[in-house]
Short mmCIF file of C-alpha atoms in Angstrom, two decimals:
data_model
loop_
_atom_site.label_atom_id
_atom_site.label_comp_id
_atom_site.label_asym_id
_atom_site.label_seq_id
_atom_site.Cartn_x
_atom_site.Cartn_y
_atom_site.Cartn_z
CA MET A 1 44.90 -101.74 -101.58
CA THR A 2 42.62 -104.24 -99.88
CA ASP A 3 44.14 -107.54 -98.74
CA ASP A 4 42.41 -109.21 -101.71
CA GLU A 5 43.86 -106.73 -104.16
CA ALA A 6 47.35 -107.28 -102.75
CA ALA A 7 47.02 -111.03 -102.80
CA ALA A 8 45.99 -110.85 -106.50
CA TYR A 9 49.05 -108.80 -107.48
CA GLY A 10 51.32 -110.68 -109.77
CA ARG A 11 49.06 -113.79 -109.65
CA PHE A 12 46.50 -115.60 -111.75
CA THR A 13 43.09 -114.69 -110.36
CA GLY A 14 41.39 -117.18 -112.64
CA PRO A 15 41.66 -118.65 -116.17
CA PRO A 16 42.32 -116.08 -118.89
CA ALA A 17 39.66 -115.62 -121.48
CA GLN A 18 39.99 -117.63 -124.68
CA ALA A 19 40.78 -114.45 -126.61
CA ASP A 20 43.66 -113.67 -124.13
CA LEU A 21 44.96 -117.27 -124.44
CA GLU A 22 45.13 -116.92 -128.09
CA ARG A 23 46.64 -113.56 -128.08
CA VAL A 24 49.15 -113.78 -125.11
CA PHE A 25 49.78 -117.46 -124.57
CA PHE A 26 50.29 -118.32 -128.25
CA LEU A 27 53.74 -119.67 -128.90
CA ASP A 28 55.36 -118.26 -132.09
CA ASP A 29 58.42 -119.56 -133.92
CA GLU A 30 60.83 -117.68 -131.77
CA ASP A 31 59.24 -119.09 -128.67
CA ARG A 32 59.20 -122.62 -130.00
CA ALA A 33 62.84 -122.46 -130.93
CA LEU A 34 63.84 -121.36 -127.45
CA ILE A 35 61.54 -123.94 -125.88
CA GLY A 36 62.89 -126.65 -128.19
CA GLN A 37 66.32 -126.41 -126.62
CA ARG A 38 65.08 -128.04 -123.47
CA ARG A 39 65.38 -131.85 -123.03
CA GLY A 40 62.28 -133.77 -122.09
CA GLU A 41 58.58 -132.82 -122.42
CA HIS A 42 58.30 -131.84 -118.79
CA MET A 43 61.15 -129.44 -119.15
CA ARG A 44 59.79 -127.88 -122.42
CA LEU A 45 56.37 -127.56 -120.83
CA GLY A 46 57.65 -126.00 -117.69
CA PHE A 47 59.78 -123.53 -119.55
CA ALA A 48 56.89 -122.58 -121.77
CA LEU A 49 54.66 -122.01 -118.75
CA GLN A 50 57.17 -119.61 -117.22
CA LEU A 51 57.48 -117.86 -120.59
CA VAL A 52 53.80 -117.20 -120.85
CA THR A 53 53.42 -116.40 -117.29
CA VAL A 54 55.82 -113.54 -117.29
CA ARG A 55 54.28 -112.38 -120.61
CA TRP A 56 50.85 -112.23 -118.99
CA LEU A 57 51.62 -111.16 -115.32
CA GLY A 58 54.80 -109.22 -115.68
CA THR A 59 56.49 -111.51 -113.12
CA PHE A 60 57.52 -115.06 -112.45
CA LEU A 61 55.64 -117.21 -109.98
CA GLU A 62 57.20 -118.52 -106.89
CA ASP A 63 55.73 -121.81 -107.84
CA PRO A 64 56.06 -121.83 -111.67
CA LEU A 65 53.29 -124.58 -111.84
CA ASP A 66 50.74 -122.44 -110.01
CA VAL A 67 48.78 -121.77 -113.26
CA PRO A 68 45.14 -122.35 -114.13
CA GLY A 69 44.49 -125.61 -115.83
CA ALA A 70 43.31 -123.82 -119.00
CA VAL A 71 46.83 -122.26 -119.42
CA LEU A 72 48.42 -125.66 -118.86
CA GLU A 73 46.27 -127.38 -121.42
CA PHE A 74 46.60 -124.50 -123.96
CA VAL A 75 50.42 -124.57 -123.78
CA ALA A 76 50.68 -128.41 -123.63
CA GLU A 77 48.44 -128.67 -126.82
CA GLN A 78 50.74 -126.23 -128.73
CA LEU A 79 53.79 -128.29 -127.78
CA GLY A 80 52.10 -131.59 -128.63
CA VAL A 81 52.31 -132.79 -124.99
CA GLU A 82 49.64 -135.40 -124.61
CA ASP A 83 50.08 -135.94 -120.77
CA ALA A 84 50.36 -132.44 -119.30
CA SER A 85 50.61 -133.88 -115.77
CA GLN A 86 54.22 -134.83 -116.29
CA VAL A 87 54.97 -131.14 -115.81
CA LYS A 88 55.04 -131.98 -111.99
CA ARG A 89 58.54 -133.30 -112.66
CA TYR A 90 59.67 -129.77 -113.70
CA THR A 91 60.51 -128.64 -110.22
CA GLU A 92 62.30 -131.75 -109.03
CA ARG A 93 65.56 -129.89 -109.49
CA ARG A 94 65.13 -126.65 -107.53
CA GLU A 95 67.61 -124.66 -109.72
CA THR A 96 65.90 -125.43 -113.03
CA PRO A 97 63.12 -122.84 -112.85
CA PHE A 98 65.65 -120.15 -111.79
CA ASP A 99 67.97 -121.12 -114.67
CA HIS A 100 65.09 -120.89 -117.11
CA GLN A 101 64.01 -117.47 -115.80
CA ARG A 102 67.42 -116.15 -116.44
CA ASP A 103 67.35 -117.57 -120.01
CA ILE A 104 63.86 -116.02 -120.62
CA ARG A 105 65.03 -112.65 -119.26
CA ARG A 106 68.08 -112.56 -121.43
CA ALA A 107 66.23 -113.70 -124.58
CA TYR A 108 63.26 -111.43 -124.31
CA GLY A 109 64.86 -108.39 -122.63
CA TRP A 110 63.10 -108.31 -119.22
CA LYS A 111 64.64 -105.92 -116.81
CA ASP A 112 64.78 -105.55 -112.93
CA PHE A 113 62.87 -102.87 -111.30
CA THR A 114 66.04 -101.33 -109.89
CA ASP A 115 67.14 -100.73 -113.50
CA VAL A 116 64.26 -98.28 -114.02
CA ASP A 117 63.55 -97.05 -110.51
CA GLY A 118 64.63 -93.49 -111.24
CA GLU A 119 62.58 -93.32 -114.44
CA PHE A 120 59.54 -94.80 -112.68
CA ALA A 121 59.79 -92.26 -109.86
CA ALA A 122 59.84 -89.41 -112.44
CA TRP A 123 56.82 -90.83 -114.13
CA VAL A 124 54.94 -91.09 -110.84
CA ALA A 125 56.01 -87.62 -109.95
CA ALA A 126 54.73 -86.16 -113.26
CA ARG A 127 51.50 -88.14 -112.95
CA SER A 128 50.95 -86.83 -109.37
CA TRP A 129 51.80 -83.27 -110.35
CA THR A 130 49.45 -83.10 -113.38
CA SER A 131 46.36 -85.07 -112.02
CA GLY A 132 44.37 -85.44 -108.82
CA ASP A 133 44.68 -89.20 -109.00
CA GLY A 134 45.10 -91.01 -105.72
CA PRO A 135 47.89 -93.57 -104.97
CA LYS A 136 45.74 -96.46 -105.97
CA ALA A 137 44.96 -95.25 -109.41
CA ILE A 138 48.68 -94.38 -109.97
CA PHE A 139 49.76 -97.73 -108.67
CA THR A 140 47.48 -99.53 -111.12
CA ASP A 141 48.64 -97.50 -114.11
CA GLY A 142 52.23 -97.89 -112.76
CA VAL A 143 51.93 -101.66 -113.02
CA GLY A 144 50.90 -101.22 -116.74
CA TRP A 145 53.79 -98.76 -117.33
CA LEU A 146 56.27 -101.34 -116.00
CA ARG A 147 54.86 -104.12 -118.06
CA GLU A 148 54.90 -102.15 -121.27
CA ARG A 149 58.61 -101.63 -120.79
CA LYS A 150 59.30 -105.35 -119.85
CA VAL A 151 60.13 -104.58 -116.32
CA LEU A 152 59.67 -107.45 -113.78
CA LEU A 153 57.23 -106.33 -111.19
CA PRO A 154 58.88 -105.84 -107.76
CA GLY A 155 56.95 -106.93 -104.58
CA VAL A 156 53.64 -105.32 -103.88
CA THR A 157 54.82 -103.56 -100.77
CA VAL A 158 57.90 -102.23 -102.56
CA LEU A 159 55.86 -100.75 -105.38
CA ALA A 160 53.09 -99.39 -103.21
CA ARG A 161 55.59 -97.61 -100.89
CA ARG A 162 57.49 -96.15 -103.93
CA VAL A 163 54.29 -94.73 -105.35
CA ALA A 164 53.18 -93.32 -102.04
CA ARG A 165 56.51 -91.80 -101.25
CA VAL A 166 56.86 -90.02 -104.54
CA ARG A 167 53.23 -88.92 -104.41
CA ASP A 168 53.74 -87.44 -100.93
CA ASP A 169 56.92 -85.58 -102.06
CA THR A 170 54.95 -84.13 -104.98
CA THR A 171 52.07 -83.03 -102.80
CA LYS A 172 54.55 -81.31 -100.46
CA ARG A 173 56.13 -79.60 -103.41
CA LEU A 174 52.61 -78.39 -104.45
CA TRP A 175 51.92 -77.00 -101.00
CA GLY A 176 55.38 -75.33 -100.98
CA VAL A 177 54.65 -73.64 -104.37
CA LEU A 178 51.18 -72.34 -103.21
CA GLU A 179 52.53 -71.19 -99.78
CA GLY A 180 55.24 -69.22 -101.45
CA LEU A 181 52.67 -67.20 -103.36
CA LEU A 182 51.04 -65.77 -100.20
CA THR A 183 51.70 -62.60 -98.34
CA VAL A 184 51.95 -62.52 -94.65
CA GLY A 185 48.54 -61.07 -94.44
CA GLN A 186 47.01 -63.71 -96.59
CA ARG A 187 48.63 -66.53 -94.49
CA TYR A 188 46.99 -64.90 -91.43
CA VAL A 189 43.64 -64.82 -93.02
CA LEU A 190 43.82 -68.43 -94.17
CA ASP A 191 44.88 -69.52 -90.61
CA GLN A 192 41.84 -67.73 -89.22
CA LEU A 193 39.62 -69.84 -91.52
CA LEU A 194 40.48 -72.82 -89.40
CA GLU A 195 39.20 -71.13 -86.10
CA VAL A 196 35.70 -71.61 -84.90
CA PRO A 197 34.02 -68.12 -84.53
CA PRO A 198 32.10 -67.37 -81.26
CA GLY A 199 28.59 -68.68 -81.53
CA SER A 200 29.33 -71.12 -84.27
CA ARG A 201 29.88 -74.86 -84.25
CA VAL A 202 32.25 -75.10 -87.28
CA SER A 203 35.00 -73.10 -88.81
CA ASP A 204 34.44 -70.87 -91.85
CA LEU A 205 36.41 -73.31 -93.93
CA GLU A 206 34.26 -76.23 -92.89
CA ARG A 207 31.12 -74.13 -93.44
CA TRP A 208 32.28 -73.33 -97.02
CA ARG A 209 33.30 -76.92 -97.72
CA LYS A 210 29.73 -78.15 -96.84
CA GLY A 211 28.23 -75.41 -98.93
CA VAL A 212 24.69 -74.26 -99.03
CA THR A 213 21.91 -76.80 -98.72
CA PRO A 214 20.80 -77.17 -102.36
CA ARG A 215 17.14 -75.90 -102.91
CA ALA A 216 15.53 -74.39 -105.87
CA SER A 217 14.56 -71.17 -104.24
CA GLY A 218 15.64 -67.46 -104.38
CA PRO A 219 16.96 -67.38 -100.65
CA THR A 220 19.13 -70.44 -101.35
CA ILE A 221 20.71 -68.74 -104.39
CA ILE A 222 21.33 -65.55 -102.40
CA LYS A 223 23.08 -67.55 -99.62
CA ALA A 224 25.26 -69.23 -102.33
CA LEU A 225 26.11 -65.89 -103.91
CA ASP A 226 26.93 -64.48 -100.40
CA GLN A 227 29.37 -67.44 -99.85
CA VAL A 228 30.99 -66.67 -103.24
CA ARG A 229 31.46 -63.10 -102.16
CA GLU A 230 33.05 -64.16 -98.74
CA ILE A 231 35.48 -66.49 -100.57
CA ASP A 232 36.29 -63.83 -103.24
CA GLY A 233 36.94 -61.41 -100.40
CA LEU A 234 40.08 -63.32 -99.48
CA GLU A 235 41.61 -61.89 -102.70
CA LEU A 236 43.39 -65.05 -103.46
CA ALA A 237 42.21 -65.28 -107.09
CA GLU A 238 45.00 -62.93 -108.26
CA LEU A 239 47.92 -65.09 -106.95
CA GLY A 240 48.80 -66.49 -110.39
CA ALA A 241 48.80 -69.98 -109.09
CA GLU A 242 47.43 -71.29 -112.39
CA THR A 243 50.74 -70.41 -114.15
CA LEU A 244 52.73 -72.47 -111.58
CA VAL A 245 50.58 -75.51 -110.76
CA PRO A 246 48.15 -77.72 -112.62
#
């Protein structure tokens, strides 16, 4: 992840679209009943902001009032609060936002990441094993996986390291399975592919990786077929790897 992507994790990056406001930030009867238990408009407005924030981001903000103006206005209008600026009083008592977070978690069933860490690791392992996706793609989809299950997002570093560690373990497992299929002779042949032959600048493996310069000509096609014959000569196609790994 880039620094900008990491900074945007679990934060508002701008005002939500109107359609998103109406879909995610709308307060239904259940929401209003819970919000109505707070005393004072500033308390009800602050509580409501935390409720819609965790619903949208999958986490609570360190500063519960660090929301776009459009979100504040949309929520205030629904609650009939004419002066939305009074929400500044919401954090006068430091414990209040944390008390409200606890109430929201209990009422709506939000869980800690530690509660699903094992299940999440299994999901990452399965995703890594069955796809060629990199850690960034798995991380992004992992965030969606957690939000769908009402799991509060952990810190960005915690989640990134978890994905990377599980993916690395899965990759090593893949290597182990493939290596176990090889005979001693085949391992020797593969090792030789890394050596640079006399008179050449690159190894055979690097030469194959680069391939033949694409040209629409007979000689080019012949060179490509010669390379296919070289690779086929390793006799690795009959290992049966396709029955053991994706």
